[in-house]
PDB file of C-alpha atoms in Angstrom:
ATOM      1  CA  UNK A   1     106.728 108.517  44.161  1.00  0.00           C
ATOM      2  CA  UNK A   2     103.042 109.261  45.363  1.00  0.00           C
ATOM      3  CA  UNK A   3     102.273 105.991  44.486  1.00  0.00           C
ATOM      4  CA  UNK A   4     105.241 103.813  46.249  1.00  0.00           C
ATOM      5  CA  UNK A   5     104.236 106.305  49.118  1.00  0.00           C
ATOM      6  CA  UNK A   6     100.488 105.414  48.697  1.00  0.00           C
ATOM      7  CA  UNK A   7     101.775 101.462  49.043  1.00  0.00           C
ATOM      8  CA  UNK A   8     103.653 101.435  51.673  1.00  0.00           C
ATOM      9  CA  UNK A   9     100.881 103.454  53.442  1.00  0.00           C
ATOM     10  CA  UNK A  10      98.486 100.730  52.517  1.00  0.00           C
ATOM     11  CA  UNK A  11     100.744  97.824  53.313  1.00  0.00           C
ATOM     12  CA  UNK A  12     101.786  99.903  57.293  1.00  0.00           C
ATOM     13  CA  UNK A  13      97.969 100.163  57.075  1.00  0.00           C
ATOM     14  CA  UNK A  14      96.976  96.441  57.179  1.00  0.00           C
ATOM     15  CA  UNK A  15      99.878  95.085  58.515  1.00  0.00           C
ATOM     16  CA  UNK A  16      98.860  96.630  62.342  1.00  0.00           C
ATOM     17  CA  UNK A  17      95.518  95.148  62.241  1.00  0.00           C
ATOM     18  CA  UNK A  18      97.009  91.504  61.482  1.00  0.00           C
ATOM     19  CA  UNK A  19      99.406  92.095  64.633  1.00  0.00           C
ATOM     20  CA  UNK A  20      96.917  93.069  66.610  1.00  0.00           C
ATOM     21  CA  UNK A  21      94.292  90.577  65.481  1.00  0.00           C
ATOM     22  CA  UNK A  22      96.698  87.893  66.778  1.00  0.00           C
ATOM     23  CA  UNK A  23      95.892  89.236  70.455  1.00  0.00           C
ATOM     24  CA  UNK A  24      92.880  87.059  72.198  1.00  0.00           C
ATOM     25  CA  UNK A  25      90.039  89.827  72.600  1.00  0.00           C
ATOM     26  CA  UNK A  26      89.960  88.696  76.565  1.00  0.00           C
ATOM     27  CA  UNK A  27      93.732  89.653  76.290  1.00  0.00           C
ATOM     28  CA  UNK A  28      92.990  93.163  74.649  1.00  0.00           C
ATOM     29  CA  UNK A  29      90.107  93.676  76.902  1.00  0.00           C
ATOM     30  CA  UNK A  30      91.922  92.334  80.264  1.00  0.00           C
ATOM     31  CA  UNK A  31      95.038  94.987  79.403  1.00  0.00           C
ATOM     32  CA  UNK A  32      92.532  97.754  78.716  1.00  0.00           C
ATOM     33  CA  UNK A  33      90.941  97.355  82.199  1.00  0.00           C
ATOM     34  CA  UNK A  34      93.876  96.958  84.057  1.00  0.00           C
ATOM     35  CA  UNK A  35      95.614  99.726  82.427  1.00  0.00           C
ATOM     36  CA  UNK A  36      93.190 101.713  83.081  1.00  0.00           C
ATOM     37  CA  UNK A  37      92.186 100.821  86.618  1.00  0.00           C
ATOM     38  CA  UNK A  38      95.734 101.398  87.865  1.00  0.00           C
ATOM     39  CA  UNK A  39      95.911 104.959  86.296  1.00  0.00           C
ATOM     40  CA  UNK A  40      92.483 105.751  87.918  1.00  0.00           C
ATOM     41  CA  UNK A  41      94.052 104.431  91.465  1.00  0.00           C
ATOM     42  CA  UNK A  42      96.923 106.617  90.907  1.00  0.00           C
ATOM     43  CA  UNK A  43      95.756 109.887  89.795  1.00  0.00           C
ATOM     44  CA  UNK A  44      92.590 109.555  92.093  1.00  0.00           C
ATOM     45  CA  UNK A  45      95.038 109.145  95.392  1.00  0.00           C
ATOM     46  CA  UNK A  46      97.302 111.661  94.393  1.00  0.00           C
ATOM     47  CA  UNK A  47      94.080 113.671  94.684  1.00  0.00           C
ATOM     48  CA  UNK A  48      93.617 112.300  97.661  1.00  0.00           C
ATOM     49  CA  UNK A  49      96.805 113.771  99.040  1.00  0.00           C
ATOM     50  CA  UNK A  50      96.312 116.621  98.360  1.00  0.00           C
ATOM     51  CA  UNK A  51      92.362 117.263  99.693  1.00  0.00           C
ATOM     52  CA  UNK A  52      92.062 114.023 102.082  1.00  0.00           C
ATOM     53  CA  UNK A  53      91.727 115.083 105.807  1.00  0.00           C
ATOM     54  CA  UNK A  54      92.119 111.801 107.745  1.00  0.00           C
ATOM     55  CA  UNK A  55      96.048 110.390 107.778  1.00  0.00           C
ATOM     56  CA  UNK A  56      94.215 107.114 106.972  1.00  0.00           C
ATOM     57  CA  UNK A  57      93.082 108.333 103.731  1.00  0.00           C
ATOM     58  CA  UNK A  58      96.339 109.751 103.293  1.00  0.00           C
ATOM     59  CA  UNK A  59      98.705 106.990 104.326  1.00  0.00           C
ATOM     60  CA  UNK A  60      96.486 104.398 101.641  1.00  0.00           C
ATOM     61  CA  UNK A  61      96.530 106.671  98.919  1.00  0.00           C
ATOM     62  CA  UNK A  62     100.502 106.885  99.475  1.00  0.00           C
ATOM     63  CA  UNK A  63     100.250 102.965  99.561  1.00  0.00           C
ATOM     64  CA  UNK A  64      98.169 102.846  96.163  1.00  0.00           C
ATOM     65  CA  UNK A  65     100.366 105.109  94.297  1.00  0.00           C
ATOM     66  CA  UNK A  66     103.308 103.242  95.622  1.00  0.00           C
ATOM     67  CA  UNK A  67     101.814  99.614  94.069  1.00  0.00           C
ATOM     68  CA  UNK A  68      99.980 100.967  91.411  1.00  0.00           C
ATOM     69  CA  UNK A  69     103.275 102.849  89.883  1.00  0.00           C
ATOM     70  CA  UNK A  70     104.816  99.227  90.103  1.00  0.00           C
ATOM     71  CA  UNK A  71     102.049  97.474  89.270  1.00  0.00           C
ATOM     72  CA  UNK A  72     101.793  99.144  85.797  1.00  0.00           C
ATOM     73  CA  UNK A  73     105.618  98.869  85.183  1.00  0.00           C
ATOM     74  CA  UNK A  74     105.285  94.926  85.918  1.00  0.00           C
ATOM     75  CA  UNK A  75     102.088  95.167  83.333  1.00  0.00           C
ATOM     76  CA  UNK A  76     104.432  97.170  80.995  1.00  0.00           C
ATOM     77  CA  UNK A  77     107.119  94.287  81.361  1.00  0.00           C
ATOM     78  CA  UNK A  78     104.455  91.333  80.933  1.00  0.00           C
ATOM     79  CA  UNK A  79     103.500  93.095  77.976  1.00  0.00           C
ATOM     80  CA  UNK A  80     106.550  92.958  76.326  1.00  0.00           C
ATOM     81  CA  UNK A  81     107.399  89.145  77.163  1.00  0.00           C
ATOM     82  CA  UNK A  82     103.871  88.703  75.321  1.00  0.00           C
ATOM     83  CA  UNK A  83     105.142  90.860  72.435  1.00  0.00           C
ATOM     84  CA  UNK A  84     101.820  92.848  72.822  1.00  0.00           C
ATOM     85  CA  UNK A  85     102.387  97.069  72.281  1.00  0.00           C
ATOM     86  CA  UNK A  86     101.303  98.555  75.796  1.00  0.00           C
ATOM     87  CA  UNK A  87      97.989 100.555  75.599  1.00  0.00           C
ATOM     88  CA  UNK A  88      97.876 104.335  76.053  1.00  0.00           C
ATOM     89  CA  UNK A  89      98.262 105.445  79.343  1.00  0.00           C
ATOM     90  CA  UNK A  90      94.746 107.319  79.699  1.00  0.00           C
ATOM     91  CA  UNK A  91      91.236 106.674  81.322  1.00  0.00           C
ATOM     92  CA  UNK A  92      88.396 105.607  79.606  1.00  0.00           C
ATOM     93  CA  UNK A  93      85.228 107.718  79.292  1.00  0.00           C
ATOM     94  CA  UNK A  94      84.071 105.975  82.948  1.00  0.00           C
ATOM     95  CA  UNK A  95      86.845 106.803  84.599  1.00  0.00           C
ATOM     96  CA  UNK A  96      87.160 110.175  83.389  1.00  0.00           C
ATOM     97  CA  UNK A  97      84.174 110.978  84.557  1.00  0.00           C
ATOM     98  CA  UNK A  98      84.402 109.187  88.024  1.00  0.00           C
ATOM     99  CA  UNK A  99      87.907 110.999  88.316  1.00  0.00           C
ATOM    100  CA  UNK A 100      86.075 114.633  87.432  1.00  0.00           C
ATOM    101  CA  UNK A 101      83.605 113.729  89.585  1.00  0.00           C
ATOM    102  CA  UNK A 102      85.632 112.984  92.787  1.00  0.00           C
ATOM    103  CA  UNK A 103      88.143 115.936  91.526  1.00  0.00           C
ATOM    104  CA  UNK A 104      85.562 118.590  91.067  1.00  0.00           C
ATOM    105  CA  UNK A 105      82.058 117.536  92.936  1.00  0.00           C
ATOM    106  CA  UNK A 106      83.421 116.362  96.171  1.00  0.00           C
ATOM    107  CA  UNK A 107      83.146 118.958  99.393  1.00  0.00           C
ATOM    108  CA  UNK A 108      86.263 119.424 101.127  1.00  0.00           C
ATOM    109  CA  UNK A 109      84.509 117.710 103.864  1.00  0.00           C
ATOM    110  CA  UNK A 110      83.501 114.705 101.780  1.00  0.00           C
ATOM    111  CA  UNK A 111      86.247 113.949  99.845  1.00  0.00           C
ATOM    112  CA  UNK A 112      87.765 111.351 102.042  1.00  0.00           C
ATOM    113  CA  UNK A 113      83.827 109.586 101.939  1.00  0.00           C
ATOM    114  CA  UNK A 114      83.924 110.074  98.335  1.00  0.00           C
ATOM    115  CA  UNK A 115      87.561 108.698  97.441  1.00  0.00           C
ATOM    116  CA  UNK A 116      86.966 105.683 100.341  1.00  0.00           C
ATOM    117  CA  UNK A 117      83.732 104.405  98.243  1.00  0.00           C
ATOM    118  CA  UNK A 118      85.705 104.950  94.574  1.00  0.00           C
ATOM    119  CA  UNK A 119      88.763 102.953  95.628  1.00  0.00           C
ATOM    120  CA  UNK A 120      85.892  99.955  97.585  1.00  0.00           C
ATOM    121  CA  UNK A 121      84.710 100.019  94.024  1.00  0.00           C
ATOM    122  CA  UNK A 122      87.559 100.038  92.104  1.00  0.00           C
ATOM    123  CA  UNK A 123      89.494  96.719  93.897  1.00  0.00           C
ATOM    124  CA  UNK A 124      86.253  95.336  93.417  1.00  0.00           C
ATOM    125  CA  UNK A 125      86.405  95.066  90.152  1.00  0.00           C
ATOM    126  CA  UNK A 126      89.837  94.620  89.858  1.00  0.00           C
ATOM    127  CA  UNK A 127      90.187  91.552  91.741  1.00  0.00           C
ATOM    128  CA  UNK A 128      87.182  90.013  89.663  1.00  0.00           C
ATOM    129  CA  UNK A 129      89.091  90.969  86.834  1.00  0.00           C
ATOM    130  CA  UNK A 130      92.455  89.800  87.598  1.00  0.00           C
ATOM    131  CA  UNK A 131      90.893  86.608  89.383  1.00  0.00           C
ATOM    132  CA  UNK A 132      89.151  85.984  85.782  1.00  0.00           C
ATOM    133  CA  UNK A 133      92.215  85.830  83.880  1.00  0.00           C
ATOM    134  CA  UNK A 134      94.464  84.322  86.398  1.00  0.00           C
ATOM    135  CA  UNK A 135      92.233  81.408  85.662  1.00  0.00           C
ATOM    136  CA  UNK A 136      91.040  81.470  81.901  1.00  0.00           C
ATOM    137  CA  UNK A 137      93.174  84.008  80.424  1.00  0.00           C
ATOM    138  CA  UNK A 138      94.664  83.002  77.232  1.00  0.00           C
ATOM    139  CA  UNK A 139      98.517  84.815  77.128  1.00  0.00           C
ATOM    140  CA  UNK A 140     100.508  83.080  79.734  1.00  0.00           C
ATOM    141  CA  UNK A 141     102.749  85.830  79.871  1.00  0.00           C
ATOM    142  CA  UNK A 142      99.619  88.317  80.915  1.00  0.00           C
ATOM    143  CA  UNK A 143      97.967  85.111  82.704  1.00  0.00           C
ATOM    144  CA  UNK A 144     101.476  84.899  85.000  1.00  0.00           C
ATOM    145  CA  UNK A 145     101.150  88.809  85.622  1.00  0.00           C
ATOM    146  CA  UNK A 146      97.354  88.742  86.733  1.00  0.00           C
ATOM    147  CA  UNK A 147      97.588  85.624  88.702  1.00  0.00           C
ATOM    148  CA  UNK A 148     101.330  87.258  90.490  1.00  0.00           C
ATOM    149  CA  UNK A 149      99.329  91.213  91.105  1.00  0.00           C
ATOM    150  CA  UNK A 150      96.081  89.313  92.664  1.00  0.00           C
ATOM    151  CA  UNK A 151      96.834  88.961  95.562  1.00  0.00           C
ATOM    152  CA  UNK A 152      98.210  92.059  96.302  1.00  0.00           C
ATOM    153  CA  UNK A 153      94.641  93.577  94.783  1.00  0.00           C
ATOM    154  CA  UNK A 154      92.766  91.201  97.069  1.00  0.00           C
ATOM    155  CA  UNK A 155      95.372  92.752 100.203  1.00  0.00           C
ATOM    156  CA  UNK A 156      94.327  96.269  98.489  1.00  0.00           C
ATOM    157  CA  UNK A 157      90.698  95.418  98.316  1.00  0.00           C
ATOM    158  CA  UNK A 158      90.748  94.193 102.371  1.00  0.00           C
ATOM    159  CA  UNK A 159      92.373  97.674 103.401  1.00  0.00           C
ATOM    160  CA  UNK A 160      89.768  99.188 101.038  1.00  0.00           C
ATOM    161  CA  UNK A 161      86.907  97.488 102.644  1.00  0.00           C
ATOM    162  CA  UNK A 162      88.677  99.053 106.778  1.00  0.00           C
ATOM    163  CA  UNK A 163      89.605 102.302 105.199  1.00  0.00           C
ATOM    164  CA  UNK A 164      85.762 102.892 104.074  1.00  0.00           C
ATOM    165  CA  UNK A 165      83.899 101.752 106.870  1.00  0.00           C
ATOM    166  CA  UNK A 166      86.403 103.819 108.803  1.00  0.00           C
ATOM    167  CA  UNK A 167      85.897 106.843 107.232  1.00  0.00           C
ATOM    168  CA  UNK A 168      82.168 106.460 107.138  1.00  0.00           C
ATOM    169  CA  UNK A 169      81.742 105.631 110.732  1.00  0.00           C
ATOM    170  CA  UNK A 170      83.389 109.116 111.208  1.00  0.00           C
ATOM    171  CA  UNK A 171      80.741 110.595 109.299  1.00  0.00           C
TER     172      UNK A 171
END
C-alpha cells in the first residue's frame, strides 16, 4: 500500500511541473506581477481610507479598489480561458515591505504624500508591464487581457501623476 501510495505521490509529483512547464516564463512572470500589483493597489488604498486626510486621496483610493477588485477577477477569468491555475493571492517580498512601510512608517500627516508617490510608482510599472505583453506576450488569452486592462492603467497612471503633484503642492 505504502508503495502504490509512494507512486502516485511521485507520478502527482512530476506531473505539476510538466503543466506548468508548458506556461511561457514571460507568461508566469507577467501573471506574477500583475497579480501582485493589483493586490498591492488594493490593500494599500484601503489603507488609504482609512488614514488619508485629503477627499482626493480618498475618492482615488475608492476608484483603485473599485478597478483593481475587477481587474483581478478579469485576470482570474483570462486565466482560466488560458487553462493556467491562478497564482496565490499574496505580495511578494517588495511589496510587503512597501505595504509595511506605508502601513506602519508613514505620519498621520504624511500618509497621503506617502500613498500619492507608491501608487505614481506602482502604474508606472504597471503600464510598462502590461504595455510589454500587450505587444510580445506569448498566451493570447493573457495577451487579450493585458492589451483590454491598459488602458485603463494608463487612465490610472494620468490620475496618479494629478493626485501626486496635488498632494505635494499641499505640502
Amino acid at each position: 500500500m505504502r508503495a502504490i501510495l509512494a507512486m502516485i505521490v511521485a507520478v502527482a509529483g512530476f506531473a505539476l511541473p510538466a503543466v506548468a512547464a508548458d506556461i511561457p516564463s514571460q507568461t508566469k512572470d507577467f501573471v506574477n506581477n500583475a497579480s501582485v500589483g493589483n493586490k498591492f493597489e488594493i490593500d494599500t488604498s484601503e489603507l488609504a481610507l482609512k488614514y488619508a486626510k485629503s477627499p482626493e486621496v480618498k475618492n482615488f483610493a475608492q476608484q483603485m479598489i473599485t478597478d483593481h477588485t475587477k481587474a483581478g477577477d478579469e485576470l482570474k477569468a483570462a486565466l482560466i480561458e488560458a487553462k493556467i491555475e491562478p497564482s496565490s493571492d499574496t505580495l511578494d517580498v517588495t511589496h510587503a515591505a512597501k505595504y509595511a512601510k506605508l502601513r506602519l512608517f508613514t505620519t498621520e500627516n504624511g500618509f497621503d504624500s506617502a500613498y500619492a508617490d507608491e501608487q505614481l510608482k506602482a502604474h508606472e510599472d504597471a503600464v510598462a508591464k502590461f504595455q510589454d505583453f500587450a505587444s510580445t506576450g506569448p498566451t493570447p488569452e493573457v495577451k487579450a487581457f493585458a492589451a483590454k486592462l491598459l488602458p485603463t492603467l494608463q487612465h490610472h497612471l494620468a490620475m496618479a501623476k494629478d493626485l501626486d503633484e496635488k498632494v505635494h503642492s499641499k505640502s
